[in-house]
Amino acid sequence: PYDLPRGAAGTTNLGTGLGLVYDNRRNPLNPRDALYGEVAYLRSSDRFVSQYSFSTLVVDARVYRPLADKQV
């Protein structure tokens, strides 16, 4: 009934990218008063190995602050 989108049967992709991370959390499972940031960029081109050309940009920024003083 519906046409499948391009790439539904799988594709081959190869790309290059760059990532930057800042993390001053002392305990990633229970962070308190900390900052975390990540920027990642990926570029894939159909001129080389990939079947499609595309770019991906991921930005993740987090601020951890306590809700009250002396909170456990």
mmCIF file of N, CA, C and O in Angstrom:
data_model
loop_
_atom_site.group_PDB
_atom_site.id
_atom_site.type_symbol
_atom_site.label_atom_id
_atom_site.label_comp_id
_atom_site.label_asym_id
_atom_site.label_seq_id
_atom_site.Cartn_x
_atom_site.Cartn_y
_atom_site.Cartn_z
ATOM 1 N N PRO A 1 0.805 -1.211 0.000
ATOM 2 C CA PRO A 1 0.000 0.000 0.000
ATOM 3 C C PRO A 1 0.848 1.277 0.000
ATOM 4 O O PRO A 1 0.473 2.238 -0.645
ATOM 5 N N TYR A 2 1.973 1.290 0.713
ATOM 6 C CA TYR A 2 2.812 2.473 0.772
ATOM 7 C C TYR A 2 4.191 2.144 0.212
ATOM 8 O O TYR A 2 4.715 1.048 0.418
ATOM 9 N N ASP A 3 4.776 3.098 -0.488
ATOM 10 C CA ASP A 3 6.145 2.933 -0.956
ATOM 11 C C ASP A 3 7.105 3.102 0.211
ATOM 12 O O ASP A 3 6.917 3.979 1.062
ATOM 13 N N LEU A 4 8.136 2.271 0.259
ATOM 14 C CA LEU A 4 9.138 2.392 1.304
ATOM 15 C C LEU A 4 10.043 3.588 1.012
ATOM 16 O O LEU A 4 10.337 3.891 -0.154
ATOM 17 N N PRO A 5 10.528 4.263 2.035
ATOM 18 C CA PRO A 5 11.440 5.391 1.812
ATOM 19 C C PRO A 5 12.796 4.902 1.328
ATOM 20 O O PRO A 5 13.170 3.737 1.540
ATOM 21 N N ARG A 6 13.544 5.778 0.682
ATOM 22 C CA ARG A 6 14.891 5.433 0.243
ATOM 23 C C ARG A 6 15.715 5.001 1.445
ATOM 24 O O ARG A 6 15.645 5.589 2.510
ATOM 25 N N GLY A 7 16.471 3.958 1.291
ATOM 26 C CA GLY A 7 17.319 3.462 2.359
ATOM 27 C C GLY A 7 16.642 2.495 3.299
ATOM 28 O O GLY A 7 17.266 2.016 4.244
ATOM 29 N N ALA A 8 15.379 2.182 3.079
ATOM 30 C CA ALA A 8 14.661 1.276 3.983
ATOM 31 C C ALA A 8 15.263 -0.121 3.981
ATOM 32 O O ALA A 8 15.188 -0.833 4.978
ATOM 33 N N ALA A 9 15.872 -0.522 2.895
ATOM 34 C CA ALA A 9 16.482 -1.846 2.800
ATOM 35 C C ALA A 9 17.943 -1.831 3.262
ATOM 36 O O ALA A 9 18.631 -2.833 3.159
ATOM 37 N N GLY A 10 18.427 -0.676 3.763
ATOM 38 C CA GLY A 10 19.813 -0.550 4.211
ATOM 39 C C GLY A 10 20.649 0.215 3.202
ATOM 40 O O GLY A 10 20.338 0.238 2.010
ATOM 41 N N THR A 11 21.677 0.851 3.690
ATOM 42 C CA THR A 11 22.589 1.614 2.840
ATOM 43 C C THR A 11 24.011 1.436 3.339
ATOM 44 O O THR A 11 24.247 0.929 4.429
ATOM 45 N N THR A 12 24.949 1.875 2.538
ATOM 46 C CA THR A 12 26.351 1.926 2.927
ATOM 47 C C THR A 12 26.736 3.382 3.091
ATOM 48 O O THR A 12 26.515 4.192 2.186
ATOM 49 N N ASN A 13 27.275 3.712 4.265
ATOM 50 C CA ASN A 13 27.674 5.091 4.539
ATOM 51 C C ASN A 13 29.029 5.116 5.215
ATOM 52 O O ASN A 13 29.320 4.293 6.077
ATOM 53 N N LEU A 14 29.843 6.060 4.814
ATOM 54 C CA LEU A 14 31.143 6.291 5.428
ATOM 55 C C LEU A 14 31.320 7.797 5.517
ATOM 56 O O LEU A 14 31.120 8.506 4.525
ATOM 57 N N GLY A 15 31.666 8.278 6.687
ATOM 58 C CA GLY A 15 31.802 9.719 6.840
ATOM 59 C C GLY A 15 32.937 10.073 7.780
ATOM 60 O O GLY A 15 33.523 9.221 8.442
ATOM 61 N N THR A 16 33.227 11.354 7.834
ATOM 62 C CA THR A 16 34.221 11.884 8.755
ATOM 63 C C THR A 16 33.545 12.928 9.622
ATOM 64 O O THR A 16 32.541 13.527 9.229
ATOM 65 N N GLY A 17 34.109 13.130 10.774
ATOM 66 C CA GLY A 17 33.489 14.089 11.674
ATOM 67 C C GLY A 17 34.448 14.600 12.720
ATOM 68 O O GLY A 17 35.609 14.204 12.793
ATOM 69 N N LEU A 18 33.902 15.495 13.530
ATOM 70 C CA LEU A 18 34.660 16.126 14.598
ATOM 71 C C LEU A 18 33.748 16.239 15.806
ATOM 72 O O LEU A 18 32.558 16.564 15.661
ATOM 73 N N GLY A 19 34.276 15.975 16.965
ATOM 74 C CA GLY A 19 33.486 16.091 18.180
ATOM 75 C C GLY A 19 34.260 16.793 19.270
ATOM 76 O O GLY A 19 35.470 16.598 19.420
ATOM 77 N N LEU A 20 33.568 17.642 20.030
ATOM 78 C CA LEU A 20 34.151 18.342 21.167
ATOM 79 C C LEU A 20 33.264 18.096 22.380
ATOM 80 O O LEU A 20 32.035 18.186 22.285
ATOM 81 N N VAL A 21 33.897 17.787 23.521
ATOM 82 C CA VAL A 21 33.151 17.507 24.744
ATOM 83 C C VAL A 21 33.777 18.278 25.900
ATOM 84 O O VAL A 21 35.007 18.324 26.034
ATOM 85 N N TYR A 22 32.917 18.900 26.720
ATOM 86 C CA TYR A 22 33.334 19.498 27.987
ATOM 87 C C TYR A 22 32.494 18.842 29.078
ATOM 88 O O TYR A 22 31.268 18.789 28.985
ATOM 89 N N ASP A 23 33.152 18.352 30.132
ATOM 90 C CA ASP A 23 32.442 17.641 31.182
ATOM 91 C C ASP A 23 33.162 17.864 32.507
ATOM 92 O O ASP A 23 34.295 17.425 32.682
ATOM 93 N N ASN A 24 32.541 18.579 33.437
ATOM 94 C CA ASN A 24 33.161 18.749 34.745
ATOM 95 C C ASN A 24 32.339 18.075 35.853
ATOM 96 O O ASN A 24 32.457 18.429 37.016
ATOM 97 N N ARG A 25 31.536 17.068 35.493
ATOM 98 C CA ARG A 25 30.795 16.290 36.479
ATOM 99 C C ARG A 25 31.760 15.368 37.208
ATOM 100 O O ARG A 25 32.553 14.677 36.592
ATOM 101 N N ARG A 26 31.714 15.355 38.518
ATOM 102 C CA ARG A 26 32.559 14.435 39.285
ATOM 103 C C ARG A 26 31.969 13.032 39.298
ATOM 104 O O ARG A 26 32.694 12.049 39.377
ATOM 105 N N ASN A 27 30.644 12.950 39.256
ATOM 106 C CA ASN A 27 29.956 11.670 39.246
ATOM 107 C C ASN A 27 28.860 11.731 38.177
ATOM 108 O O ASN A 27 27.802 12.308 38.406
ATOM 109 N N PRO A 28 29.078 11.161 36.993
ATOM 110 C CA PRO A 28 28.081 11.238 35.911
ATOM 111 C C PRO A 28 26.732 10.608 36.245
ATOM 112 O O PRO A 28 25.722 10.956 35.654
ATOM 113 N N LEU A 29 26.696 9.671 37.212
ATOM 114 C CA LEU A 29 25.434 9.033 37.573
ATOM 115 C C LEU A 29 24.616 9.884 38.547
ATOM 116 O O LEU A 29 23.402 9.711 38.658
ATOM 117 N N ASN A 30 25.279 10.784 39.272
ATOM 118 C CA ASN A 30 24.597 11.644 40.228
ATOM 119 C C ASN A 30 25.270 13.020 40.242
ATOM 120 O O ASN A 30 25.927 13.396 41.219
ATOM 121 N N PRO A 31 25.156 13.771 39.155
ATOM 122 C CA PRO A 31 25.875 15.044 39.064
ATOM 123 C C PRO A 31 25.262 16.121 39.962
ATOM 124 O O PRO A 31 24.051 16.175 40.163
ATOM 125 N N ARG A 32 26.127 16.973 40.494
ATOM 126 C CA ARG A 32 25.693 18.098 41.322
ATOM 127 C C ARG A 32 26.520 19.318 40.931
ATOM 128 O O ARG A 32 27.739 19.246 40.880
ATOM 129 N N ASP A 33 25.847 20.391 40.658
ATOM 130 C CA ASP A 33 26.503 21.662 40.349
ATOM 131 C C ASP A 33 27.607 21.476 39.293
ATOM 132 O O ASP A 33 28.785 21.684 39.553
ATOM 133 N N ALA A 34 27.186 21.067 38.107
ATOM 134 C CA ALA A 34 28.154 20.727 37.060
ATOM 135 C C ALA A 34 27.650 21.165 35.688
ATOM 136 O O ALA A 34 26.493 21.539 35.526
ATOM 137 N N LEU A 35 28.557 21.105 34.719
ATOM 138 C CA LEU A 35 28.245 21.429 33.326
ATOM 139 C C LEU A 35 28.684 20.279 32.428
ATOM 140 O O LEU A 35 29.713 19.638 32.674
ATOM 141 N N TYR A 36 27.903 20.050 31.396
ATOM 142 C CA TYR A 36 28.256 19.065 30.376
ATOM 143 C C TYR A 36 27.874 19.647 29.023
ATOM 144 O O TYR A 36 26.775 20.159 28.845
ATOM 145 N N GLY A 37 28.785 19.578 28.065
ATOM 146 C CA GLY A 37 28.477 20.061 26.721
ATOM 147 C C GLY A 37 29.155 19.216 25.671
ATOM 148 O O GLY A 37 30.277 18.740 25.854
ATOM 149 N N GLU A 38 28.444 18.999 24.569
ATOM 150 C CA GLU A 38 28.989 18.215 23.460
ATOM 151 C C GLU A 38 28.508 18.805 22.142
ATOM 152 O O GLU A 38 27.341 19.161 21.991
ATOM 153 N N VAL A 39 29.428 18.925 21.195
ATOM 154 C CA VAL A 39 29.104 19.324 19.828
ATOM 155 C C VAL A 39 29.762 18.299 18.917
ATOM 156 O O VAL A 39 30.965 18.028 19.031
ATOM 157 N N ALA A 40 28.986 17.708 18.024
ATOM 158 C CA ALA A 40 29.515 16.699 17.103
ATOM 159 C C ALA A 40 28.996 16.983 15.694
ATOM 160 O O ALA A 40 27.814 17.298 15.510
ATOM 161 N N TYR A 41 29.880 16.887 14.712
ATOM 162 C CA TYR A 41 29.523 17.119 13.310
ATOM 163 C C TYR A 41 30.005 15.933 12.483
ATOM 164 O O TYR A 41 31.142 15.475 12.637
ATOM 165 N N LEU A 42 29.144 15.424 11.622
ATOM 166 C CA LEU A 42 29.484 14.303 10.743
ATOM 167 C C LEU A 42 29.085 14.653 9.322
ATOM 168 O O LEU A 42 27.988 15.152 9.072
ATOM 169 N N ARG A 43 29.971 14.374 8.376
ATOM 170 C CA ARG A 43 29.707 14.636 6.961
ATOM 171 C C ARG A 43 29.953 13.355 6.178
ATOM 172 O O ARG A 43 30.999 12.726 6.302
ATOM 173 N N SER A 44 28.963 12.955 5.399
ATOM 174 C CA SER A 44 29.062 11.778 4.550
ATOM 175 C C SER A 44 28.789 12.203 3.111
ATOM 176 O O SER A 44 27.871 12.980 2.860
ATOM 177 N N SER A 45 29.584 11.705 2.169
ATOM 178 C CA SER A 45 29.457 12.136 0.781
ATOM 179 C C SER A 45 29.255 10.945 -0.153
ATOM 180 O O SER A 45 29.923 9.918 -0.006
ATOM 181 N N ASP A 46 28.355 11.104 -1.104
ATOM 182 C CA ASP A 46 28.134 10.040 -2.089
ATOM 183 C C ASP A 46 29.229 10.012 -3.155
ATOM 184 O O ASP A 46 29.223 9.155 -4.028
ATOM 185 N N ARG A 47 30.192 10.897 -3.084
ATOM 186 C CA ARG A 47 31.316 10.900 -4.040
ATOM 187 C C ARG A 47 32.366 9.849 -3.679
ATOM 188 O O ARG A 47 33.227 9.536 -4.484
ATOM 189 N N PHE A 48 32.296 9.326 -2.455
ATOM 190 C CA PHE A 48 33.306 8.366 -2.016
ATOM 191 C C PHE A 48 32.682 6.977 -1.888
ATOM 192 O O PHE A 48 32.527 6.272 -2.867
ATOM 193 N N VAL A 49 32.267 6.565 -0.727
ATOM 194 C CA VAL A 49 31.728 5.225 -0.499
ATOM 195 C C VAL A 49 30.222 5.263 -0.262
ATOM 196 O O VAL A 49 29.501 4.341 -0.623
ATOM 197 N N SER A 50 29.744 6.323 0.357
ATOM 198 C CA SER A 50 28.347 6.399 0.778
ATOM 199 C C SER A 50 27.386 6.455 -0.395
ATOM 200 O O SER A 50 27.701 6.981 -1.457
ATOM 201 N N GLN A 51 26.205 5.916 -0.161
ATOM 202 C CA GLN A 51 25.169 5.955 -1.189
ATOM 203 C C GLN A 51 24.384 7.260 -1.150
ATOM 204 O O GLN A 51 23.693 7.586 -2.104
ATOM 205 N N TYR A 52 24.481 8.006 -0.045
ATOM 206 C CA TYR A 52 23.795 9.287 0.090
ATOM 207 C C TYR A 52 24.740 10.316 0.690
ATOM 208 O O TYR A 52 25.632 9.976 1.458
ATOM 209 N N SER A 53 24.513 11.570 0.361
ATOM 210 C CA SER A 53 25.248 12.663 0.984
ATOM 211 C C SER A 53 24.381 13.267 2.078
ATOM 212 O O SER A 53 23.197 13.520 1.868
ATOM 213 N N PHE A 54 24.981 13.478 3.240
ATOM 214 C CA PHE A 54 24.244 14.117 4.325
ATOM 215 C C PHE A 54 25.222 14.642 5.367
ATOM 216 O O PHE A 54 26.377 14.237 5.426
ATOM 217 N N SER A 55 24.736 15.556 6.170
ATOM 218 C CA SER A 55 25.483 16.098 7.301
ATOM 219 C C SER A 55 24.628 15.964 8.550
ATOM 220 O O SER A 55 23.405 16.060 8.492
ATOM 221 N N THR A 56 25.295 15.755 9.668
ATOM 222 C CA THR A 56 24.608 15.649 10.948
ATOM 223 C C THR A 56 25.321 16.542 11.956
ATOM 224 O O THR A 56 26.549 16.498 12.070
ATOM 225 N N LEU A 57 24.535 17.346 12.676
ATOM 226 C CA LEU A 57 25.065 18.179 13.745
ATOM 227 C C LEU A 57 24.293 17.851 15.016
ATOM 228 O O LEU A 57 23.058 17.913 15.031
ATOM 229 N N VAL A 58 25.025 17.487 16.064
ATOM 230 C CA VAL A 58 24.420 17.170 17.357
ATOM 231 C C VAL A 58 24.971 18.138 18.395
ATOM 232 O O VAL A 58 26.188 18.294 18.519
ATOM 233 N N VAL A 59 24.073 18.805 19.117
ATOM 234 C CA VAL A 59 24.462 19.711 20.199
ATOM 235 C C VAL A 59 23.742 19.260 21.462
ATOM 236 O O VAL A 59 22.522 19.092 21.460
ATOM 237 N N ASP A 60 24.497 19.051 22.521
ATOM 238 C CA ASP A 60 23.950 18.614 23.801
ATOM 239 C C ASP A 60 24.554 19.494 24.887
ATOM 240 O O ASP A 60 25.772 19.497 25.080
ATOM 241 N N ALA A 61 23.731 20.262 25.589
ATOM 242 C CA ALA A 61 24.201 21.130 26.674
ATOM 243 C C ALA A 61 23.354 20.870 27.910
ATOM 244 O O ALA A 61 22.122 20.871 27.838
ATOM 245 N N ARG A 62 24.022 20.640 29.028
ATOM 246 C CA ARG A 62 23.321 20.327 30.276
ATOM 247 C C ARG A 62 23.919 21.156 31.413
ATOM 248 O O ARG A 62 25.127 21.341 31.492
ATOM 249 N N VAL A 63 23.038 21.622 32.291
ATOM 250 C CA VAL A 63 23.439 22.338 33.496
ATOM 251 C C VAL A 63 22.814 21.611 34.678
ATOM 252 O O VAL A 63 21.604 21.371 34.695
ATOM 253 N N TYR A 64 23.631 21.258 35.626
ATOM 254 C CA TYR A 64 23.166 20.569 36.833
ATOM 255 C C TYR A 64 23.330 21.506 38.015
ATOM 256 O O TYR A 64 24.431 21.966 38.302
ATOM 257 N N ARG A 65 22.226 21.807 38.699
ATOM 258 C CA ARG A 65 22.240 22.679 39.873
ATOM 259 C C ARG A 65 21.386 22.029 40.962
ATOM 260 O O ARG A 65 20.330 21.453 40.676
ATOM 261 N N PRO A 66 21.789 22.152 42.213
ATOM 262 C CA PRO A 66 20.958 21.622 43.293
ATOM 263 C C PRO A 66 19.683 22.453 43.439
ATOM 264 O O PRO A 66 19.669 23.653 43.201
ATOM 265 N N LEU A 67 18.605 21.799 43.823
ATOM 266 C CA LEU A 67 17.329 22.489 44.003
ATOM 267 C C LEU A 67 17.279 23.263 45.311
ATOM 268 O O LEU A 67 16.592 24.266 45.431
ATOM 269 N N ALA A 68 18.003 22.772 46.322
ATOM 270 C CA ALA A 68 18.038 23.437 47.617
ATOM 271 C C ALA A 68 19.382 23.162 48.291
ATOM 272 O O ALA A 68 20.070 22.215 47.946
ATOM 273 N N ASP A 69 19.750 24.008 49.254
ATOM 274 C CA ASP A 69 20.982 23.789 50.005
ATOM 275 C C ASP A 69 20.850 22.563 50.898
ATOM 276 O O ASP A 69 19.759 22.238 51.396
ATOM 277 N N LYS A 70 21.946 21.895 51.105
ATOM 278 C CA LYS A 70 22.015 20.728 52.005
ATOM 279 C C LYS A 70 21.011 19.648 51.647
ATOM 280 O O LYS A 70 20.424 19.000 52.497
ATOM 281 N N GLN A 71 20.796 19.463 50.365
ATOM 282 C CA GLN A 71 19.857 18.430 49.917
ATOM 283 C C GLN A 71 20.641 17.149 49.617
ATOM 284 O O GLN A 71 21.709 17.183 49.003
ATOM 285 N N VAL A 72 20.122 16.012 50.030
ATOM 286 C CA VAL A 72 20.811 14.731 49.817
ATOM 287 C C VAL A 72 20.378 14.163 48.489
ATOM 288 O O VAL A 72 19.259 14.175 48.104
#
